[in-house]
Coordinates of C-alpha atoms in Angstrom, one line a residue:
X1250 CA 149.9 125.0 74.7
X1251 CA 148.2 125.8 71.4
X1252 CA 147.7 129.4 72.5
X1253 CA 151.5 130.0 72.6
X1254 CA 152.4 128.7 69.1
X1255 CA 155.1 130.8 67.6
X1256 CA 153.5 131.3 64.2
X1257 CA 150.4 132.8 65.8
X1258 CA 152.4 135.3 67.8
X1259 CA 149.4 136.1 70.0
X1260 CA 147.7 137.9 67.1
X1261 CA 144.6 135.7 66.9
X1262 CA 143.2 134.1 63.8
X1263 CA 145.1 134.6 60.5
X1264 CA 143.8 137.6 58.5
X1265 CA 141.9 136.5 55.4
X1266 CA 143.9 139.1 53.4
X1267 CA 146.9 136.9 53.8
X1268 CA 145.4 134.3 51.6
X1269 CA 144.0 130.8 52.3
X1270 CA 145.5 128.7 55.0
X1271 CA 147.8 126.0 53.5
X1272 CA 149.0 122.7 54.9
X1273 CA 152.5 124.2 55.1
X1274 CA 151.2 127.0 57.3
X1275 CA 149.5 124.5 59.6
X1276 CA 152.7 122.5 59.8
X1277 CA 154.8 125.6 60.6
X1278 CA 152.4 126.8 63.2
X1279 CA 152.3 123.5 64.9
X1280 CA 156.1 123.0 64.7
X1281 CA 155.8 119.8 62.8
X1282 CA 156.5 118.5 59.2
X1283 CA 154.0 118.6 56.4
X1284 CA 153.8 114.8 56.2
X1285 CA 152.8 114.8 59.9
X1286 CA 149.9 117.2 59.2
X1287 CA 149.0 115.0 56.2
X1288 CA 148.8 111.9 58.5
X1289 CA 146.4 113.8 60.8
X1290 CA 144.2 115.0 58.0
X1291 CA 143.9 111.4 56.6
X1292 CA 143.4 109.8 60.0
X1293 CA 146.6 107.7 59.8
X1294 CA 148.7 106.4 62.6
X1295 CA 152.3 107.4 63.5
X1296 CA 151.5 110.7 65.3
X1297 CA 151.6 111.1 69.1
X1298 CA 148.4 112.1 70.8
X1299 CA 149.8 115.5 71.9
X1300 CA 150.9 116.3 68.3
X1301 CA 147.6 115.1 66.8
X1302 CA 145.7 117.3 69.3
X1303 CA 147.8 120.3 68.5
X1304 CA 147.5 119.9 64.7
X1305 CA 143.7 119.3 65.0
X1306 CA 143.3 122.4 67.1
X1307 CA 144.9 124.5 64.4
X1308 CA 143.0 122.8 61.6
X1309 CA 139.7 123.6 63.4
X1310 CA 140.8 127.2 64.3
X1311 CA 141.6 128.1 60.8
X1312 CA 138.9 126.0 59.1
X1313 CA 141.5 124.3 56.9
X1314 CA 140.0 122.0 54.3
X1315 CA 141.8 119.9 51.7
X1316 CA 142.1 121.8 48.4
X1317 CA 139.8 120.5 45.6
X1318 CA 142.7 119.0 43.7
X1319 CA 143.9 116.9 46.6
X1320 CA 143.6 113.1 46.3
X1321 CA 140.6 111.3 47.9
X1322 CA 141.1 108.6 50.5
X1323 CA 140.0 105.8 48.1
X1324 CA 141.6 103.0 46.0
X1325 CA 140.2 102.9 42.5
X1326 CA 139.9 99.3 41.3
X1327 CA 139.7 99.3 37.5
X1328 CA 138.4 96.2 35.6
X1329 CA 138.1 95.5 31.9
X1330 CA 135.0 93.6 32.7
X1331 CA 133.4 92.3 35.8
X1332 CA 131.7 89.2 34.4
X1333 CA 134.9 87.1 35.0
X1334 CA 134.4 84.6 37.7
X1335 CA 137.6 85.7 39.5
X1336 CA 136.7 89.4 39.8
X1337 CA 135.1 88.5 43.2
X1338 CA 138.4 87.0 44.5
X1339 CA 140.2 90.2 43.6
X1340 CA 137.7 92.5 45.1
X1341 CA 137.8 90.4 48.3
X1342 CA 141.5 91.0 48.6
X1343 CA 141.4 94.7 47.9
X1344 CA 138.6 95.3 50.4
X1345 CA 140.5 93.4 53.1
X1346 CA 143.4 95.8 52.9
X1347 CA 141.2 98.8 52.4
X1348 CA 139.3 98.1 55.7
X1349 CA 142.6 97.7 57.6
X1350 CA 143.9 101.0 56.3
X1351 CA 140.5 102.8 56.6
X1352 CA 140.3 103.8 53.0
X1353 CA 137.4 103.4 50.6
X1354 CA 137.2 101.3 47.4
X1355 CA 135.8 102.5 44.1
X1356 CA 135.2 99.8 41.4
X1357 CA 135.2 100.9 37.8
X1358 CA 134.5 98.8 34.7
X1359 CA 135.7 99.8 31.4
X1360 CA 138.2 98.6 28.8
X1361 CA 140.4 101.7 28.9
X1362 CA 142.4 101.8 25.7
X1363 CA 140.5 98.7 24.4
X1364 CA 137.2 100.6 24.4
X1365 CA 136.7 103.4 21.9
X1366 CA 135.8 106.7 23.4
X1367 CA 136.6 105.6 27.0
X1368 CA 139.4 107.5 28.8
X1369 CA 140.9 107.8 32.2
X1370 CA 139.3 111.2 32.6
X1371 CA 136.7 110.0 35.1
X1372 CA 139.4 108.4 37.2
X1373 CA 141.7 111.3 37.3
X1374 CA 138.8 113.7 38.0
X1375 CA 138.0 111.7 41.1
X1376 CA 141.6 112.0 42.3
X1377 CA 141.8 108.7 44.1
X1378 CA 144.6 108.0 46.5
X1379 CA 145.9 105.3 44.1
X1380 CA 144.7 103.1 41.2
X1381 CA 144.8 99.3 41.0
X1382 CA 144.3 98.4 37.4
X1383 CA 143.2 94.9 36.4
X1384 CA 142.5 96.3 33.0
X1385 CA 145.9 96.9 31.4
X1386 CA 147.2 100.5 31.0
X1387 CA 148.7 101.9 27.8
X1388 CA 151.8 104.0 28.0
X1389 CA 149.7 107.1 27.4
X1390 CA 147.3 106.2 30.2
X1391 CA 150.2 105.6 32.6
X1392 CA 151.6 109.0 31.6
X1393 CA 148.2 110.6 32.3
X1394 CA 148.1 109.1 35.8
X1395 CA 151.7 110.2 36.5
X1396 CA 151.0 113.7 35.3
X1397 CA 148.1 113.9 37.8
X1398 CA 150.3 112.5 40.6
X1399 CA 148.2 109.4 41.0
X1400 CA 150.2 106.3 41.8
X1401 CA 149.1 103.0 40.2
X1402 CA 149.8 99.3 40.2
X1403 CA 149.0 96.9 37.3
X1404 CA 147.4 93.6 38.4
X1405 CA 148.4 90.5 36.5
X1406 CA 150.0 92.2 33.5
X1407 CA 149.3 90.8 30.1
X1408 CA 152.3 92.3 28.4
X1409 CA 155.9 93.2 29.2
X1410 CA 156.1 96.4 31.2
X1411 CA 158.9 99.0 31.6
X1412 CA 161.0 98.3 34.7
X1413 CA 159.6 101.2 36.6
X1414 CA 155.9 100.2 36.3
X1415 CA 154.7 98.6 39.6
X1416 CA 152.8 95.3 39.1
X1417 CA 151.7 92.2 40.9
X1418 CA 151.4 88.9 39.0
X1419 CA 151.7 85.1 39.6
X1420 CA 154.4 82.6 38.8
X1421 CA 152.8 81.5 35.5
X1422 CA 155.8 79.6 34.2
X1423 CA 156.1 77.6 37.4
X1424 CA 152.4 76.8 37.3
X1425 CA 152.6 75.5 33.8
X1426 CA 155.6 73.4 34.7
X1427 CA 154.0 71.9 37.9
X1428 CA 150.8 71.0 36.1
X1429 CA 152.7 69.2 33.3
X1430 CA 155.2 67.5 35.7
X1431 CA 152.2 66.1 37.7
X1432 CA 150.9 64.5 34.6
X1433 CA 154.3 63.1 33.6
X1434 CA 154.7 61.6 37.1
X1435 CA 151.4 59.8 36.7
X1436 CA 152.8 58.2 33.6
X1437 CA 151.3 60.3 30.8
X1438 CA 153.5 60.7 27.7
X1439 CA 151.0 62.2 25.2
X1440 CA 150.1 65.4 27.0
X1441 CA 148.3 68.1 25.0
X1442 CA 147.9 71.7 25.9
X1443 CA 145.1 74.2 25.2
X1444 CA 146.9 77.5 25.3
X1445 CA 145.5 81.0 25.7
X1446 CA 146.0 84.0 23.4
X1447 CA 149.5 83.9 22.1
X1448 CA 150.0 87.7 22.5
X1449 CA 149.3 87.6 26.3
X1450 CA 152.5 87.2 28.3
X1451 CA 151.0 85.1 31.2
X1452 CA 149.7 82.4 28.7
X1453 CA 153.1 82.4 26.9
X1454 CA 154.7 81.7 30.3
X1455 CA 152.3 78.9 31.1
X1456 CA 153.0 77.3 27.8
X1457 CA 156.8 77.7 28.3
X1458 CA 156.4 75.9 31.7
X1459 CA 154.6 73.1 29.9
X1460 CA 157.4 72.8 27.3
X1461 CA 160.1 72.9 30.0
X1462 CA 158.6 70.0 32.0
X1463 CA 158.3 67.9 28.8
X1464 CA 161.9 68.6 27.9
X1465 CA 163.2 67.9 31.4
X1466 CA 161.5 64.5 31.2
X1467 CA 163.0 63.8 27.8
X1468 CA 159.7 64.0 26.0
X1469 CA 159.2 65.8 22.7
X1470 CA 157.2 69.0 22.5
X1471 CA 154.8 68.1 19.7
X1472 CA 153.3 71.2 18.0
X1473 CA 150.3 69.0 16.9
X1474 CA 149.3 68.6 20.6
X1475 CA 149.2 72.4 21.2
X1476 CA 146.0 74.3 20.3
X1477 CA 145.3 77.9 21.1
X1478 CA 141.8 79.2 21.9
X1479 CA 139.9 82.0 23.5
X1480 CA 139.4 81.7 27.3
X1481 CA 135.8 80.3 27.3
X1482 CA 134.4 76.9 28.0
X1483 CA 132.8 76.8 24.5
X1484 CA 136.2 77.4 22.8
X1485 CA 137.9 75.0 25.2
X1486 CA 135.4 72.4 24.1
X1487 CA 136.0 73.0 20.4
X1488 CA 139.8 72.8 21.0
X1489 CA 139.5 69.6 23.0
X1490 CA 137.3 68.0 20.3
X1491 CA 140.0 68.7 17.7
X1492 CA 142.6 67.1 20.0
X1493 CA 140.5 64.1 21.1
X1494 CA 139.4 63.1 17.6
X1495 CA 143.0 62.6 16.5
X1496 CA 143.9 59.0 15.7
X1497 CA 146.7 59.2 18.3
X1498 CA 144.7 61.3 20.8
X1499 CA 146.4 62.5 24.0
X1500 CA 145.8 60.8 27.3
X1501 CA 146.0 64.1 29.2
X1502 CA 145.2 67.8 28.5
X1503 CA 146.5 70.8 30.4
X1504 CA 144.3 73.9 29.8
X1505 CA 145.6 77.4 30.2
X1506 CA 142.5 78.3 32.4
X1507 CA 139.7 76.6 34.2
X1508 CA 137.0 77.7 31.8
X1509 CA 138.8 76.0 28.9
X1510 CA 139.2 72.9 31.1
X1511 CA 135.5 72.9 31.8
X1512 CA 135.1 72.8 28.0
X1513 CA 137.4 69.8 27.9
X1514 CA 134.9 68.0 30.3
X1515 CA 132.1 68.7 27.9
X1516 CA 134.0 67.5 24.9
X1517 CA 135.0 64.3 26.7
X1518 CA 131.3 63.6 27.6
X1519 CA 130.2 64.2 24.1
X1520 CA 132.9 61.7 22.8
X1521 CA 132.0 59.1 25.4
X1522 CA 135.3 59.5 27.3
X1523 CA 135.4 59.3 31.1
X1524 CA 137.6 61.6 33.3
X1525 CA 140.1 60.5 34.6
X1526 CA 139.8 56.9 33.4
X1527 CA 140.2 57.8 29.7
X1528 CA 141.5 61.3 30.0
X1529 CA 143.3 63.3 32.7
X1530 CA 142.5 67.1 32.8
X1531 CA 144.3 69.9 34.6
X1532 CA 143.2 73.5 34.6
X1533 CA 144.7 76.8 35.8
X1534 CA 143.2 79.5 38.2
X1535 CA 141.4 77.3 40.8
X1536 CA 138.0 79.0 40.5
X1537 CA 135.6 78.0 43.2
X1538 CA 133.4 76.2 40.8
X1539 CA 136.0 73.6 39.7
X1540 CA 135.9 72.0 43.2
X1541 CA 132.3 71.1 42.6
X1542 CA 132.3 69.6 39.1
X1543 CA 132.3 65.9 38.6
X1544 CA 135.0 64.8 39.0
X1545 CA 136.5 67.7 41.0
X1546 CA 139.2 69.3 38.9
X1547 CA 143.0 69.2 39.4
X1548 CA 144.2 72.7 38.7
X1549 CA 146.9 75.3 39.3
X1550 CA 145.9 77.6 42.2
X1551 CA 146.4 81.2 41.2
X1552 CA 146.3 83.1 44.5
X1553 CA 144.1 85.9 43.3
X1554 CA 143.0 87.2 46.7
X1555 CA 146.6 87.1 48.0
X1556 CA 147.7 88.9 44.8
X1557 CA 145.1 91.5 45.3
X1558 CA 146.2 92.0 48.9
X1559 CA 149.8 92.5 47.8
X1560 CA 148.8 94.8 45.0
X1561 CA 146.6 97.0 47.2
X1562 CA 149.3 97.3 49.9
X1563 CA 151.8 98.3 47.2
X1564 CA 149.4 100.9 45.7
X1565 CA 148.7 102.4 49.1
X1566 CA 152.4 102.6 50.0
X1567 CA 153.1 104.4 46.7
X1568 CA 150.2 106.7 47.5
X1569 CA 151.8 107.6 50.8
X1570 CA 155.0 108.5 48.9
X1571 CA 156.9 105.5 50.2
X1572 CA 159.7 103.8 48.2
X1573 CA 158.8 100.0 48.1
X1574 CA 161.6 97.5 48.3
X1575 CA 160.6 96.3 44.8
X1576 CA 158.0 97.5 42.3
X1577 CA 157.3 94.1 40.7
X1578 CA 156.0 91.1 42.7
X1579 CA 155.1 87.6 41.6
X1580 CA 153.1 85.5 44.1
X1581 CA 153.7 81.7 44.0
X1582 CA 151.2 79.4 42.3
X1583 CA 150.5 75.9 43.7
X1584 CA 149.1 72.7 42.3
X1585 CA 145.8 71.6 43.8
X1586 CA 145.3 67.9 43.0
X1587 CA 141.8 66.6 42.9
X1588 CA 140.1 63.7 41.0
X1589 CA 140.4 64.7 37.4
X1590 CA 143.9 63.2 37.0
X1591 CA 145.0 59.5 37.2
X1592 CA 147.6 57.2 35.6
X1593 CA 146.8 56.4 31.9
X1594 CA 145.2 53.1 31.1
X1595 CA 147.6 50.4 30.1

């Protein structure tokens, strides 16, 4: 059947003087569309066995190879830094989807626009199928990827993005509200919060959820019970000490992330307070370690692996030229109740 293809016209192999063989020529010779040839080249499904055999015969006959500028069959996963305890959860989700779709994963670690002298040049030169950026992308970097035709998705954005920028995040406001509501339902009325950086949208949303729960319960939002700190256990400890040495100290603390909450544990021990008898503590993220501390920590579960799965599927769909139903997704958080929360004394 391949010997009678109309574009060959029985004339044998294409003359080199006619120029290099293109994917369009292969498609025309096989009587199929360019996307069909692309699927065969990239080993994707959706092509009948007969069509695949016909296209592969032409590819082999003419020695067609992808041009140097074509995109590689990889997902580039870009982190700001890999020391964070939740990087493993993200990588696990990305690799799960990559294996299913038979694509590779390249992990990069650099701060992008936060690190002087670092650019997206290495990424664009590798020409990945798509980019999943845990590090945030500046407008110039997004334009750079668009100019190279490399689709991208922002994971857990820290700032407001234009409507056309694809992203996957979590329901941070809902998580902050559910954590605070849990403490209110236990009977707490003086509930403090250790917030994250005020210029980061996800932490603003968590604090807004905290305030919403208090207001819904008819409780005041006391600015004196809100302290902002960096996202480390050391800073969480310092913030908790400032709150717990007040004459009217809180009976519960909601921390914007688990590391801060672990710092609250340390501060409580140093002050001779017992969790949850003297102080209830709620974190946010549900890192694996918080299930093993004493007492195991109540926390808001941020579904990092599920978020990574959704983000990778979205990035791959964009890489295939598909139009997704929506470019912005928020995966639901849930409250995981353990032993660090209890009704207040008295």
